[in-house]
Coordinates of C-alpha atoms and ligand atoms in Angstrom, one line a residue:
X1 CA -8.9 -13.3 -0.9
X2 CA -5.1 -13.0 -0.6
X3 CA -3.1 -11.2 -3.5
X4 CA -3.0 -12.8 -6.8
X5 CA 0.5 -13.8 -7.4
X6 CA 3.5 -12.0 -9.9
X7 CA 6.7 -13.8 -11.2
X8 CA 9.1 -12.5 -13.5
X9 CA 12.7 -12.6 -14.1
X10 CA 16.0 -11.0 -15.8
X11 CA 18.9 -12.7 -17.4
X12 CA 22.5 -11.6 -16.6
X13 CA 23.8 -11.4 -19.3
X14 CA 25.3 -8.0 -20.5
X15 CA 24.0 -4.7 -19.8
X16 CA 20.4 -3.9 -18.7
X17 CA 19.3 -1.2 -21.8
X18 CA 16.1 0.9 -21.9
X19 CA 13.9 -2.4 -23.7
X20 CA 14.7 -4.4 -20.3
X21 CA 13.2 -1.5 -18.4
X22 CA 10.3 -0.3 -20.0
X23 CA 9.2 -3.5 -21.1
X24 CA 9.5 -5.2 -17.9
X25 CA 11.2 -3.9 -14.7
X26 CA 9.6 -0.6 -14.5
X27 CA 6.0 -1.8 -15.1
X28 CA 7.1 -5.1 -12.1
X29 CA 7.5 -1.7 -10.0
X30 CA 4.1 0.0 -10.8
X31 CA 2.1 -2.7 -10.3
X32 CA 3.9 -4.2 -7.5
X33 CA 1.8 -3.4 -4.4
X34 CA -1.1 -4.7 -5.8
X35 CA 0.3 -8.4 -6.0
X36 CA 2.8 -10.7 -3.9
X37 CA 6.0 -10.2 -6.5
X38 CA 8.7 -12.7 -6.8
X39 CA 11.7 -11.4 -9.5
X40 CA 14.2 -13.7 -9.8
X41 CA 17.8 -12.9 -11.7
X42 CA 18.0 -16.6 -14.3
X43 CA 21.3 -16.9 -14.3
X44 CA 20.4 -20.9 -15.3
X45 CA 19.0 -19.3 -18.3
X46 CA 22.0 -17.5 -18.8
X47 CA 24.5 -20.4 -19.9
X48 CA 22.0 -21.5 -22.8
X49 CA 24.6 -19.0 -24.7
X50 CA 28.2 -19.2 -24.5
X51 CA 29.1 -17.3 -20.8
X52 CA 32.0 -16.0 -19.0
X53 CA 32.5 -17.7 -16.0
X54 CA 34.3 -15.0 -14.6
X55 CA 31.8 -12.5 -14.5
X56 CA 29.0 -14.4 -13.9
X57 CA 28.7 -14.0 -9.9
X58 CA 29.3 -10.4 -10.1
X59 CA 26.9 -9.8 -13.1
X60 CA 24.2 -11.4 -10.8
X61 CA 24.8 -9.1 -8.1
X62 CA 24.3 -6.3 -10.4
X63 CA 20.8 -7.3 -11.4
X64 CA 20.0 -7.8 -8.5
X65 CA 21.1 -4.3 -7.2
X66 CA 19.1 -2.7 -10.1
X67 CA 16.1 -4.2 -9.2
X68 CA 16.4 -2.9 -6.7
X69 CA 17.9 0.8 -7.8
X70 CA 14.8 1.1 -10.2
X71 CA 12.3 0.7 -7.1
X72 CA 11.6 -2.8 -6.8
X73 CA 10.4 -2.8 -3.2
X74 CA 11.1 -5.9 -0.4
X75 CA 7.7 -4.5 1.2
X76 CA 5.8 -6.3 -1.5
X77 CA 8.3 -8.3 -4.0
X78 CA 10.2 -11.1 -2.7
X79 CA 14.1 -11.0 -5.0
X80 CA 16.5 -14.2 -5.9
X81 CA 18.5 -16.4 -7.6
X82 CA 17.1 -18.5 -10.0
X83 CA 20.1 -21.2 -9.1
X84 CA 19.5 -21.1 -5.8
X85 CA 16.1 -22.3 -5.6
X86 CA 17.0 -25.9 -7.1
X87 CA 13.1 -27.0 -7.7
X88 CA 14.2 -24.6 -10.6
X89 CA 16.0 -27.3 -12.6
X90 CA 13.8 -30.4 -11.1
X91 CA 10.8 -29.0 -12.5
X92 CA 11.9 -28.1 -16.0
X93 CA 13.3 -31.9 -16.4
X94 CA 9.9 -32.8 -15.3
X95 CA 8.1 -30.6 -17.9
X96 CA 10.8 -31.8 -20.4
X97 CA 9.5 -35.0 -20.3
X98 CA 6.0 -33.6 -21.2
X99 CA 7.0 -31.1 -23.3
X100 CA 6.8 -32.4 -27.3
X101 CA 10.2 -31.9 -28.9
X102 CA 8.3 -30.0 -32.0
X103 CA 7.1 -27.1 -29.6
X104 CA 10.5 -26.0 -28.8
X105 CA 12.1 -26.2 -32.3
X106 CA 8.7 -23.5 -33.4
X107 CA 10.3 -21.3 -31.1
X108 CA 11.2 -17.6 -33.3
X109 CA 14.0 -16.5 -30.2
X110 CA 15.4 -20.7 -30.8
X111 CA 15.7 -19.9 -34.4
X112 CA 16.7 -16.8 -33.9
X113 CA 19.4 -17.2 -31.6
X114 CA 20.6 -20.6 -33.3
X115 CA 21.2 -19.6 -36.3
X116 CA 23.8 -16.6 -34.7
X117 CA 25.5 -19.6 -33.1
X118 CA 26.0 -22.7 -36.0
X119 CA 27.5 -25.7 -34.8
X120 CA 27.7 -24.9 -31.2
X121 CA 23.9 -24.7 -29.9
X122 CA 23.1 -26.4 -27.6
X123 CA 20.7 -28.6 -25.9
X124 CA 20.1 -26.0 -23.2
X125 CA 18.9 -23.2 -25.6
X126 CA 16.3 -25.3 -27.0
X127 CA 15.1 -26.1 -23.8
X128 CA 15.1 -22.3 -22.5
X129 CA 11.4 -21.8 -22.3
X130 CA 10.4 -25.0 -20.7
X131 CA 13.1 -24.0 -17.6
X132 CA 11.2 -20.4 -17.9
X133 CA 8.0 -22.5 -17.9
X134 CA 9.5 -23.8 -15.0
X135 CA 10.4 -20.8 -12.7
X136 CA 6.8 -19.4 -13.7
X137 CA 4.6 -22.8 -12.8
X138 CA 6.6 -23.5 -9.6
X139 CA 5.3 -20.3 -8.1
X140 CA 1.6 -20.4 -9.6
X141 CA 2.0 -17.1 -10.9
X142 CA -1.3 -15.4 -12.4
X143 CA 0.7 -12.9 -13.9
X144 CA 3.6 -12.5 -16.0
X145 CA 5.0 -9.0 -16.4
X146 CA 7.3 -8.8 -19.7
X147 CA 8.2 -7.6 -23.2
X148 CA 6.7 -8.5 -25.9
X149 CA 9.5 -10.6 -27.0
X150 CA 8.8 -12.9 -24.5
X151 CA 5.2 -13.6 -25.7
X152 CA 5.5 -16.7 -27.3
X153 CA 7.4 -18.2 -24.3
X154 CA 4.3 -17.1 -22.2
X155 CA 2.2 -19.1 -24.8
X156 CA 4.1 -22.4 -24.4
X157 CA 4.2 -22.1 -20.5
X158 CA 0.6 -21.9 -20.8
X159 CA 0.6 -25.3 -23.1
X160 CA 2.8 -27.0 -20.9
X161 CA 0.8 -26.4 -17.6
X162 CA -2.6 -27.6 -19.5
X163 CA -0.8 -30.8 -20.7
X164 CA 0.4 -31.7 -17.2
X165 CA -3.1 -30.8 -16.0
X166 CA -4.7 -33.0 -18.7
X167 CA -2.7 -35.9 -18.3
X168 CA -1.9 -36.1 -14.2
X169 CA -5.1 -34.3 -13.1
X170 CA -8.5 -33.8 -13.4
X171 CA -10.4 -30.6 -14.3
X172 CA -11.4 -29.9 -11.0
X173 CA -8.0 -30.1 -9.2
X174 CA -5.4 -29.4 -11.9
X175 CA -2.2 -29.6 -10.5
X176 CA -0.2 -26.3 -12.5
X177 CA -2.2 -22.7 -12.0
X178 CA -2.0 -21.4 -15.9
X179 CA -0.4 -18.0 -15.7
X180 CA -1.5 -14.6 -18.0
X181 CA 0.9 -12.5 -19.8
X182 CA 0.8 -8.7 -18.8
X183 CA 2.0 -7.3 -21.9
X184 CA 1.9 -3.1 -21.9
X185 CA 0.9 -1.3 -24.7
X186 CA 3.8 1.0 -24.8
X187 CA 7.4 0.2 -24.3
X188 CA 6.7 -3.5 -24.8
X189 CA 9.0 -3.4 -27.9
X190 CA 12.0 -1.1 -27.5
X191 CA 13.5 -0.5 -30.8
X192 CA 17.0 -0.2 -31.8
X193 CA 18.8 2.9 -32.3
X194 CA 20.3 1.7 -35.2
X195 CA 17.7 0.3 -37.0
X196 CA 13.9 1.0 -35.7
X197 CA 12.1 -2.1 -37.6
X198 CA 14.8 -4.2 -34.9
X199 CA 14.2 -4.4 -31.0
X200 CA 16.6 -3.3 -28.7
X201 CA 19.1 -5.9 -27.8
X202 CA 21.4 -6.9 -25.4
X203 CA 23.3 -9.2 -28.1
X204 CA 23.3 -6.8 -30.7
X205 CA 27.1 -6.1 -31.8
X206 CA 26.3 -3.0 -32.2
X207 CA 26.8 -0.9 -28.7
X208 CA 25.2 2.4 -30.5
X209 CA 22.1 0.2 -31.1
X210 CA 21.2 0.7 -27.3
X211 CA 21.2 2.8 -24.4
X212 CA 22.2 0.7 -21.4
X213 CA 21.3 1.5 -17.9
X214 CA 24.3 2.6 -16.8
X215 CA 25.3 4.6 -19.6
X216 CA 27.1 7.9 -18.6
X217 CA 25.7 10.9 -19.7
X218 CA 28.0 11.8 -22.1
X219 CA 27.3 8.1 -24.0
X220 CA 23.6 8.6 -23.9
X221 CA 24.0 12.3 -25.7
X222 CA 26.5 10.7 -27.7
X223 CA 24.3 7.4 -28.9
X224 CA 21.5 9.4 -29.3
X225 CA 23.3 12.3 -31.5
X226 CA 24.4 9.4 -33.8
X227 CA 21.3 7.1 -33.6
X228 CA 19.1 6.6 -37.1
X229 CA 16.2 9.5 -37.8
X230 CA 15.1 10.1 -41.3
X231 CA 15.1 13.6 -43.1
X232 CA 11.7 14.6 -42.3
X233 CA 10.7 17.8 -40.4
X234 CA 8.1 17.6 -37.8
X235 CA 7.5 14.2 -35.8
X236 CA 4.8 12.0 -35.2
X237 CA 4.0 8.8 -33.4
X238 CA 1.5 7.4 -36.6
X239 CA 3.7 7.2 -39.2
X240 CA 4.5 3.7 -40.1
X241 CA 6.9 4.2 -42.8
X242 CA 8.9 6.4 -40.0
X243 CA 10.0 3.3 -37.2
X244 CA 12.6 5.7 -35.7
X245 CA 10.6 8.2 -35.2
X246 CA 7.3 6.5 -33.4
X247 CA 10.4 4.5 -31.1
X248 CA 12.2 7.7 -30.2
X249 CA 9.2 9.6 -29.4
X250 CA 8.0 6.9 -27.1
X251 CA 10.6 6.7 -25.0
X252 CA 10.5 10.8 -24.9
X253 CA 7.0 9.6 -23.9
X254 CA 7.7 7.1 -20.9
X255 CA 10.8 8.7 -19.7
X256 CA 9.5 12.2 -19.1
X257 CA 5.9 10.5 -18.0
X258 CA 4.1 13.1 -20.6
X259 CA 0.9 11.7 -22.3
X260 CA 1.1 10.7 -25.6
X261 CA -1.0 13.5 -26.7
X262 CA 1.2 16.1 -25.0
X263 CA 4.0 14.3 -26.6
X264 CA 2.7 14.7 -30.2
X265 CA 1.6 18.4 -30.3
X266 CA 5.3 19.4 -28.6
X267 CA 7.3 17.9 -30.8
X268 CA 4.8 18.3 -34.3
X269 CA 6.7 20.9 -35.8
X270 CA 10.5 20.0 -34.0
X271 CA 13.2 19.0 -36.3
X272 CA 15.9 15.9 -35.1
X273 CA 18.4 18.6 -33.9
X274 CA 15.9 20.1 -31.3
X275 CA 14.3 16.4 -30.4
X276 CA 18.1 14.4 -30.2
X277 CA 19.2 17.0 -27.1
X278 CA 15.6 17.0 -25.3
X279 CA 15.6 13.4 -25.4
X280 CA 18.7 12.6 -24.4
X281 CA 18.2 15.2 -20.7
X282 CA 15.1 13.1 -20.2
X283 CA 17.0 10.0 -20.2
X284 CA 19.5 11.2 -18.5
X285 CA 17.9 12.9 -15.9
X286 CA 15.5 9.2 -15.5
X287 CA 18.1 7.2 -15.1
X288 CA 20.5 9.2 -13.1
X289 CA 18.3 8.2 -9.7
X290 CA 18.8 4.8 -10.4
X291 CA 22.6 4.8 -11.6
X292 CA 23.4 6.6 -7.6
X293 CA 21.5 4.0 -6.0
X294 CA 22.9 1.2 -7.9
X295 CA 26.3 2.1 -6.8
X296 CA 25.3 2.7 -3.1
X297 CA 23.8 -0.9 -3.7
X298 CA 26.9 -2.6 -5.1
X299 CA 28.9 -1.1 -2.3
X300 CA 26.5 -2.8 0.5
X301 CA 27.6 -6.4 -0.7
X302 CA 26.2 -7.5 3.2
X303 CA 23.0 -6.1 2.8
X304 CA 22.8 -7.5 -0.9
X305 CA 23.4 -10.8 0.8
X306 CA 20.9 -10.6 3.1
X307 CA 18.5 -9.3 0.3
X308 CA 19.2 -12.4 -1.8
X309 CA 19.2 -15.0 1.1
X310 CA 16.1 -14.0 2.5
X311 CA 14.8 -14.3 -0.7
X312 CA 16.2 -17.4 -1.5
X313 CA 14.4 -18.6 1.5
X314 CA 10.9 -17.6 0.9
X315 CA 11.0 -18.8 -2.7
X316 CA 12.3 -22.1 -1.7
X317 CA 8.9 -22.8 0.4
X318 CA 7.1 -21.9 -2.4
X319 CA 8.3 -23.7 -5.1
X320 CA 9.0 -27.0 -3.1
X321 CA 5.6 -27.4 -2.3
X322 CA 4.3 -26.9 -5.8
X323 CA 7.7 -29.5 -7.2
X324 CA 6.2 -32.0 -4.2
X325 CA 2.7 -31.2 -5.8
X326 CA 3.7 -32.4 -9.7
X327 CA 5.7 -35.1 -8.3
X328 CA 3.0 -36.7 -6.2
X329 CA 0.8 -36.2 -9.7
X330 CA 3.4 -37.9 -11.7
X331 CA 3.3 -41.0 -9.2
X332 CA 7.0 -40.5 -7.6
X333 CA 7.7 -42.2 -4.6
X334 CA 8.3 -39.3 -1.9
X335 CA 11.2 -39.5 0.3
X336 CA 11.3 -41.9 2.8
Ligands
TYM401 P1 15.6 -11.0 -21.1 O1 16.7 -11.1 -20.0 O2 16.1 -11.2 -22.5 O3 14.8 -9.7 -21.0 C1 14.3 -9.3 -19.7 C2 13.0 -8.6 -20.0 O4 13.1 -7.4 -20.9 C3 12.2 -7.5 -21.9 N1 12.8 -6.9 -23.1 C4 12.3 -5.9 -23.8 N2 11.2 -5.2 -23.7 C5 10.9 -4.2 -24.6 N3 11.7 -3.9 -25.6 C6 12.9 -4.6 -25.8 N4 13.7 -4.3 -26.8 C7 13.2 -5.7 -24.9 N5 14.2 -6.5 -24.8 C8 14.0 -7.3 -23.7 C9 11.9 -9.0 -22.1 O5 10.7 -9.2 -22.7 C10 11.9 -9.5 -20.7 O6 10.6 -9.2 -20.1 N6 13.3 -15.4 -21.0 C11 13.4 -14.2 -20.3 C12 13.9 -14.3 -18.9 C13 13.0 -15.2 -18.1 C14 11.7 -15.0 -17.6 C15 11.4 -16.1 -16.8 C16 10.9 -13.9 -17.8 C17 13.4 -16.5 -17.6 N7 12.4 -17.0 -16.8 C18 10.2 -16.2 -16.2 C19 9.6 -14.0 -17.1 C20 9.3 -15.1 -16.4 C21 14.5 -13.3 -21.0 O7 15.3 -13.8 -21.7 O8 14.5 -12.1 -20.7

């Protein structure tokens, strides 16, 4: 039996921060050899909010370079362009036309996100899962790698393929494979620095709130010197009146790759002002490797390129076949 299949994707919009990472990219790169990996950037997805135009290409080469920078490798994971795989966009207008309008509107990110915007949402943003729906279903993905944000999304992708397999297909050939979240336990919900009962976010006003991936050193020591504690001696991850401390002492936890148990008896008796410094040289020192290799990457525009193109290629015979798949379910005259 050949691998089971991975899909999972970025948005350029903004900085990368620590949430995008440990929730998602750096588990894509753990598990990676054990599956056939496609990442794509969705920079479709990224005009459901108001964009800049000018920044757009070059922010897309950037994800794609730290994909790369934080180990993604071609060996097993195949990297592109959502918007230049077009079966992207034909298959979530397909799905919209399956997809009941009350689905979307329950979605918490829709509300969420609407109600930052007033007047000006628009239709896109509502539709944003059923396009992610779409880049997941095209490439019959078992598994879907993210944070827990995303959950929900994951849900409804999993609704959408059973509807189109209930009403163009029988049980025993359905047409869309229904794909599995892989949700970790830890890291799955990054927490803001400025308020630890809020995830991590790359629209958050508020730059202190995150540490991005490309952060200098003297910003990380600086965010984290200023970032919310409480006034209690001695930490501890089981504290649920204490948010900032159970988030901060995670990502101690995943950045230096101690166990949790390790974690907890070093740090039981420390106070913020030994903790803030400790944590700050294991971020820094975590995401120094990847900072060097991201600007070696953004230097080798060619080889990005080729990267990207190659890519684009091998996700294009993938996802055409399943688009000709749900079209010939859906009754379409194929081209003549
Ligand atoms: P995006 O670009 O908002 O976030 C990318 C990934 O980072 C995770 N994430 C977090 N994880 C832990 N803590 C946080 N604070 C945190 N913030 C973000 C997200 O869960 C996500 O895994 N809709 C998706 C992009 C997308 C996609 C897809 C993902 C489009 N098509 C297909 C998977 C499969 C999004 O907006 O991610």
């Amino acid at each position: 039996m050949g691998k089971q299949r991975v899909l999972s994707g970025v948005q350029p919009t903004g900085n990368l921060h620590l949430g995008n990472y440990l929730g998602a990219i750096r588990n894509w790169v753990e598990i990676q050899q054990h599956y056939d990996n496609f990442f794509c950037v969705v920079d479709l997805h990224a005009i459901t909010v108001p964009h800049r135009p000018a920044t757009l290409a070059q922010d897309t080469y950037a994800i794609a370079a730290l994909y790369l920078a934080c180990g993604i490798d071609l060996q097993y994971s195949t990297i592109f362009i959502q918007s230049h795989v077009s079966a992207h966009s034909e298959l979530a207008w397909l799905l919209n036309c399956v997809t009941p309008l009350n689905w979307l509107e329950r979605m918490i990110q829709f509300k969420e996100k609407a109600l930052k915007q007033g007047e000006n949402v628009s239709v896109g943003l509502l539709d944003y899962p059923v396009l992610m729906a779409a880049d997941i279903l095209l490439y019959d993905a078992d598994l879907v790698p993210v944070g827990e944000d995303q959950k929900q999304h994951l849900e409804l992708t999993r609704d959408i393929a059973a509807r189109v397999n209930d009403q163009f297909a029988g049980p025993e050939a359905p047409v869309l494979k229904i794909p599995d979240p892989l949700i970790r336990s830890e890291g799955a919900r990054v927490m803001s620095l400025t308020d630890g009962t809020r995830k991590m976010s790359k629209s958050d006003p508020l730059e202190q709130s995150r540490i991005n991936l490309l952060d200098s050193p003297d910003d990380i020591i600086k965010k984290l010197k200023r970032c919310k504690t409480d006034p209690i001696r001695g930490l501890t991850f089981d504290d649920r009146d204490r948010p900032e401390c159970h988030n901060l002492l995670t990502l101690y936890r995943l950045l230096s790759g101690k166990d949790k148990t390790t974690v907890a008896a070093e740090c039981a008796d420390m106070g913020w002002g030994q903790f803030k410094p400790l944590l700050a040289a294991v971020a820094i020192a975590a995401l120094e490797p990847i900072q060097a290799k991201y600007r070696e990457l953004m230097d080798s525009r060619d080889y990005l390129n080729t990267v990207l193109r190659q890519g684009q290629e091998k996700a294009a015979v993938v996802a055409g076949a399943t688009l000709t798949r749900v079209k010939d379910a859906l009754g379409y005259l194929p081209p003549l």
